[in-house]
Short mmCIF file of C-alpha atoms in Angstrom, two decimals:
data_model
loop_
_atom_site.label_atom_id
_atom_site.label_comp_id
_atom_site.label_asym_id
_atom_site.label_seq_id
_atom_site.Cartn_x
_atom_site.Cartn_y
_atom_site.Cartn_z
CA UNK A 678 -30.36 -19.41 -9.70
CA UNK A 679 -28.57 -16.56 -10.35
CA UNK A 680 -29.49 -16.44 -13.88
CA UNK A 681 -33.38 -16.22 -12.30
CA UNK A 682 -31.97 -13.24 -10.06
CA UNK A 683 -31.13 -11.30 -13.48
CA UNK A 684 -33.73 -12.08 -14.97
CA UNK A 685 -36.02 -10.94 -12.15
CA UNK A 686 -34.00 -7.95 -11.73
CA UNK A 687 -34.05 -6.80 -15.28
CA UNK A 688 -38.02 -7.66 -15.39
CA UNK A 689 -39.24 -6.77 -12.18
CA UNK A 690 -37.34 -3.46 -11.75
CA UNK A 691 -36.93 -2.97 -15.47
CA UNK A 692 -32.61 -2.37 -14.79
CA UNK A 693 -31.21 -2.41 -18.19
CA UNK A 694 -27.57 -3.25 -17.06
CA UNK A 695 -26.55 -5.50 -14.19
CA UNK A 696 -22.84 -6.47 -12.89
CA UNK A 697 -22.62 -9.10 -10.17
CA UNK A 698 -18.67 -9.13 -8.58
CA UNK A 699 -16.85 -11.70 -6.69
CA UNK A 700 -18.95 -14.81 -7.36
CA UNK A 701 -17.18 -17.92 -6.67
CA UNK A 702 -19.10 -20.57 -9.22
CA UNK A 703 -17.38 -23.89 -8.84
CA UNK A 704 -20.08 -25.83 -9.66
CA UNK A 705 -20.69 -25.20 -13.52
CA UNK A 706 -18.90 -28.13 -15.70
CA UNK A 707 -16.96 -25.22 -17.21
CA UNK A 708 -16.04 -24.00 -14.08
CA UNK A 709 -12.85 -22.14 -13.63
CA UNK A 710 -9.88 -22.95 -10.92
CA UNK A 711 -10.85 -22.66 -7.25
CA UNK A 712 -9.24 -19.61 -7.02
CA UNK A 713 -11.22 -17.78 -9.62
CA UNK A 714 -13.56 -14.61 -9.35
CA UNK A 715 -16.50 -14.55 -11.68
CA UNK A 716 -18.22 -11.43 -12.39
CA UNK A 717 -21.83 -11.48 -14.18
CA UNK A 718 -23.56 -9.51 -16.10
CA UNK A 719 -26.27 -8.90 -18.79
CA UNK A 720 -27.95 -6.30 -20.37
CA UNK A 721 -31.43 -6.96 -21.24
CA UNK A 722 -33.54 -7.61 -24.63
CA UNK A 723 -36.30 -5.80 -25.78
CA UNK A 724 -38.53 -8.72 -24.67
CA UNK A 725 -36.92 -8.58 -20.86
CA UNK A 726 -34.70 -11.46 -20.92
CA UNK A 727 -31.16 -11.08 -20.07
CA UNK A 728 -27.71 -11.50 -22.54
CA UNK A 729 -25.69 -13.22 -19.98
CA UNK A 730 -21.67 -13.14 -19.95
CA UNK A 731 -19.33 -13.89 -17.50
CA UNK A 732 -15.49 -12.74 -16.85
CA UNK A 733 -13.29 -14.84 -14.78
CA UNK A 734 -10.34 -13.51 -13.00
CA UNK A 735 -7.51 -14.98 -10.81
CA UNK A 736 -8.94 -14.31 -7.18
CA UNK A 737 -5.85 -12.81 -5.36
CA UNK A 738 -5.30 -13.42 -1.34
CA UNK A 739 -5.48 -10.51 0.31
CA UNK A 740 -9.03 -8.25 1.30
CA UNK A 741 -8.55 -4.79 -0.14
CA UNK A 742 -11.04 -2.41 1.24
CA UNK A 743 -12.60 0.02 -1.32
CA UNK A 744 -13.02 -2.27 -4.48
CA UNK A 745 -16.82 -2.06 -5.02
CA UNK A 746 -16.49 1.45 -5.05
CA UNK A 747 -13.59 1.19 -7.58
CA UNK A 748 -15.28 -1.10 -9.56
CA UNK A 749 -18.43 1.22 -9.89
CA UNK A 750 -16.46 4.16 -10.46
CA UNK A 751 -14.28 2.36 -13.08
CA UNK A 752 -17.43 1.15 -14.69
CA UNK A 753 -19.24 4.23 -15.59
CA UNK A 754 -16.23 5.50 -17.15
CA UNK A 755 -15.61 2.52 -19.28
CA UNK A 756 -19.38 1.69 -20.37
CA UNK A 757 -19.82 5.31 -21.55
CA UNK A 758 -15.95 4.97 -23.51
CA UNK A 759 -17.65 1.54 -24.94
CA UNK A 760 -20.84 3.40 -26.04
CA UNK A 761 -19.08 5.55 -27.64
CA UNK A 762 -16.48 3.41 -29.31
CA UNK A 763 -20.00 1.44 -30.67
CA UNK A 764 -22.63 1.95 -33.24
CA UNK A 765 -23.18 6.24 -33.26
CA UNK A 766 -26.94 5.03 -32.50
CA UNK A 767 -26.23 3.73 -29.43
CA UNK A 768 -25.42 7.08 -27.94
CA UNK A 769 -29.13 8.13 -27.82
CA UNK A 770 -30.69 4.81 -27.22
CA UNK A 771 -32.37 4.89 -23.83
CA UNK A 772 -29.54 3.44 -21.20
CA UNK A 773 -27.56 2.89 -23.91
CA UNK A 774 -29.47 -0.73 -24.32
CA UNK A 775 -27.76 -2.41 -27.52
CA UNK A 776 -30.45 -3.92 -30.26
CA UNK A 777 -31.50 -7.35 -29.24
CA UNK A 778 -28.88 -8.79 -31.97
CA UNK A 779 -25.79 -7.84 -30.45
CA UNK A 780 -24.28 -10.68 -28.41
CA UNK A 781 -23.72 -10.72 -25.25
CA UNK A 782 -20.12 -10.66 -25.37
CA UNK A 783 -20.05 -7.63 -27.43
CA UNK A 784 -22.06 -5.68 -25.55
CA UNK A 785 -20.32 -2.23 -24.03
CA UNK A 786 -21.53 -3.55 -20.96
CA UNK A 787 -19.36 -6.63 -21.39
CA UNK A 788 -16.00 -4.54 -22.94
CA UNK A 789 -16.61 -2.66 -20.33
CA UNK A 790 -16.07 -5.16 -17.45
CA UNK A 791 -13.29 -6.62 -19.21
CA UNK A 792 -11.40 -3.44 -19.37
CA UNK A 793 -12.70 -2.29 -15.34
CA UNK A 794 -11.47 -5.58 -14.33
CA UNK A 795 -8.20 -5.84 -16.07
CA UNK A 796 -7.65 -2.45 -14.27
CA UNK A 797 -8.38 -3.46 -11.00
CA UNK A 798 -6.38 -6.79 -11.59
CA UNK A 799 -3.14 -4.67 -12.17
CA UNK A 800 -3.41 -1.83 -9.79
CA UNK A 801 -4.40 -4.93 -7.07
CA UNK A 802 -1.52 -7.50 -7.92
CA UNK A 803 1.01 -4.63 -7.67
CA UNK A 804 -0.68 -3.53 -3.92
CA UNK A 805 -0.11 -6.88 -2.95
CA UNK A 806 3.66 -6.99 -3.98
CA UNK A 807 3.73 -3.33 -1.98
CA UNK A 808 1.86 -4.78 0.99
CA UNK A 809 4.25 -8.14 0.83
CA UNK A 810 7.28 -5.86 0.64
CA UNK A 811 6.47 -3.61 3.49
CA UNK A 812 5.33 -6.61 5.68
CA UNK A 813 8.67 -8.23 5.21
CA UNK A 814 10.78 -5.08 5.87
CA UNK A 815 8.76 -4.46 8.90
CA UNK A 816 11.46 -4.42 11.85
CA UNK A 817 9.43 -6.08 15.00
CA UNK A 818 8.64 -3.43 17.74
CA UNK A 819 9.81 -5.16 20.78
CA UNK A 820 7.36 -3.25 23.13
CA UNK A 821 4.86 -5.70 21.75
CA UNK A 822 6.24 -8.22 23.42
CA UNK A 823 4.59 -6.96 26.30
CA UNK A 824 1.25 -6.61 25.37
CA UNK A 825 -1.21 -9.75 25.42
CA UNK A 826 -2.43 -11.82 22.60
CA UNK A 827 -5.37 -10.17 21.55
CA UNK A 828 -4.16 -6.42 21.66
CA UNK A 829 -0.60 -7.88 19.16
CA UNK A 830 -3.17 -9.73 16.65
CA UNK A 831 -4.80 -6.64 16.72
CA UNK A 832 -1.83 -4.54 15.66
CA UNK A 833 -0.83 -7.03 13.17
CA UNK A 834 -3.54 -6.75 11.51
CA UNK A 835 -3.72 -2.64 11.43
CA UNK A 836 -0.29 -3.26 9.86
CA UNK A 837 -1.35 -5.63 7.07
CA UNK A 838 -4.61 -3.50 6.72
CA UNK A 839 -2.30 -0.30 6.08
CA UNK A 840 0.07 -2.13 4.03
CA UNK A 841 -2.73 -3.51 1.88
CA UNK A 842 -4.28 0.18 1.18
CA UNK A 843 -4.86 0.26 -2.66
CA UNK A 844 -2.88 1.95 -4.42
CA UNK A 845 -4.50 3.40 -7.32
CA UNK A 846 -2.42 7.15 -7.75
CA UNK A 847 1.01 4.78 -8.41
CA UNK A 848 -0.39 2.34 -10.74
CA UNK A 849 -2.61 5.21 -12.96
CA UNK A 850 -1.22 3.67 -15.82
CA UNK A 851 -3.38 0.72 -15.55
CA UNK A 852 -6.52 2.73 -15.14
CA UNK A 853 -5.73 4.77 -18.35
CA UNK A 854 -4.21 1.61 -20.31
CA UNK A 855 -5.26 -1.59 -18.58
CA UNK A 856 -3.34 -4.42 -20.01
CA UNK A 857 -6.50 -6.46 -21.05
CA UNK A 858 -5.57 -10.22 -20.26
CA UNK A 859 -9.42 -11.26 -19.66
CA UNK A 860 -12.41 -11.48 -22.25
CA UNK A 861 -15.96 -12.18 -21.49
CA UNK A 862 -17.52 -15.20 -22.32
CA UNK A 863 -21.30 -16.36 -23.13
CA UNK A 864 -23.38 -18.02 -20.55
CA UNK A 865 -24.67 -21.62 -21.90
CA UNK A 866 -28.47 -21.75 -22.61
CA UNK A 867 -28.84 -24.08 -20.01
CA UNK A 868 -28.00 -21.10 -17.15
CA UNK A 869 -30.84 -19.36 -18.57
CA UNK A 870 -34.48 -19.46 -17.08
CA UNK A 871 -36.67 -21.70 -18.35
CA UNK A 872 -38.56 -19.42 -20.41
CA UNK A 873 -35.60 -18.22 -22.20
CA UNK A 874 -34.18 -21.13 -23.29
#
């Protein structure tokens, strides 16, 4: 499962922090809408074993190229503001691992995600209203008339390509001061590994 995958990760290769994106779960009981993006994540316990929470976000039809490294840039930033913004300990605690009490919901890792993907939400739904705008002002070049199937799809889709380029310097505001819709919940006992139960 991918609870086991954690687990393993934050055993095996003793990773303190781990964020899985664009998971589609749709077979958990509590499972959100089809169209629903879950990221994971966990940071682990002094004994190894993981504090799993999830964030589910409206999934959005369009590919946008560039997000993972948005995401991971976004992320640093925010986990060190959520550090910081937590118990003055924390700062020097090695990789900034909270004490086994803390929840996983309230763990920087978690505000972090929240905030990185309330971001991304915002500066993404306002691309695609760009992209949708440009696509339906586009004025069709009637030298592609002439050219054959394969070579038009192929234009039409450097078009929507272009027109979906993310568009991050116009919607700053929602990097600095993401309007935070989204909140991290717990993962049930029973997505744990056995042994953690």
């Amino acid at each position: 499962t991918l609870a086991d995958a954690i687990t393993a990760i934050h055993a095996t290769y003793n990773v303190p922090h781990v964020i899985i994106t664009s998971v589609q779960i749709a077979n958990l009981s509590d499972s959100p809408l089809p169209n629903t993006l879950t990221v994971i994540g966990s940071t682990t316990r002094s004994d190894g074993s993981p504090r799993l929470f999830r964030v589910d976000v409206p999934a959005l039809d369009c590919y946008f190229s560039g997000t993972g490294d948005m995401f991971a840039a976004l992320t640093v930033a925010r986990l060190r503001e959520a550090v910081f913004n937590a118990d003055p300990a924390l700062r020097t605690t090695k990789s900034w691992v909270s004490p086994d009490e803390v929840p996983a919901t309230e763990l920087p890792l978690a505000q972090s995600t929240v905030k990185v993907l309330a971001s991304m939400h915002s500066v993404l739904e306002k691309t695609l209203e760009a992209r949708d705008a440009e696509l339906r002002a586009l004025i069709p070049d009637e030298s592609e008339t002439l050219l054959g199937e394969a070579e038009r799809k192929k234009k039409e889709h450097l078009r929507e390509s272009k027109a979906a380029e993310v568009r991050v310097v116009r919607h700053a505001r929602y990097l600095r001061e993401p309007d935070v819709e989204f909140r991290a919940s717990e993962w049930r006992a029973e997505d744990l590994p056995m042994q953690f139960r």
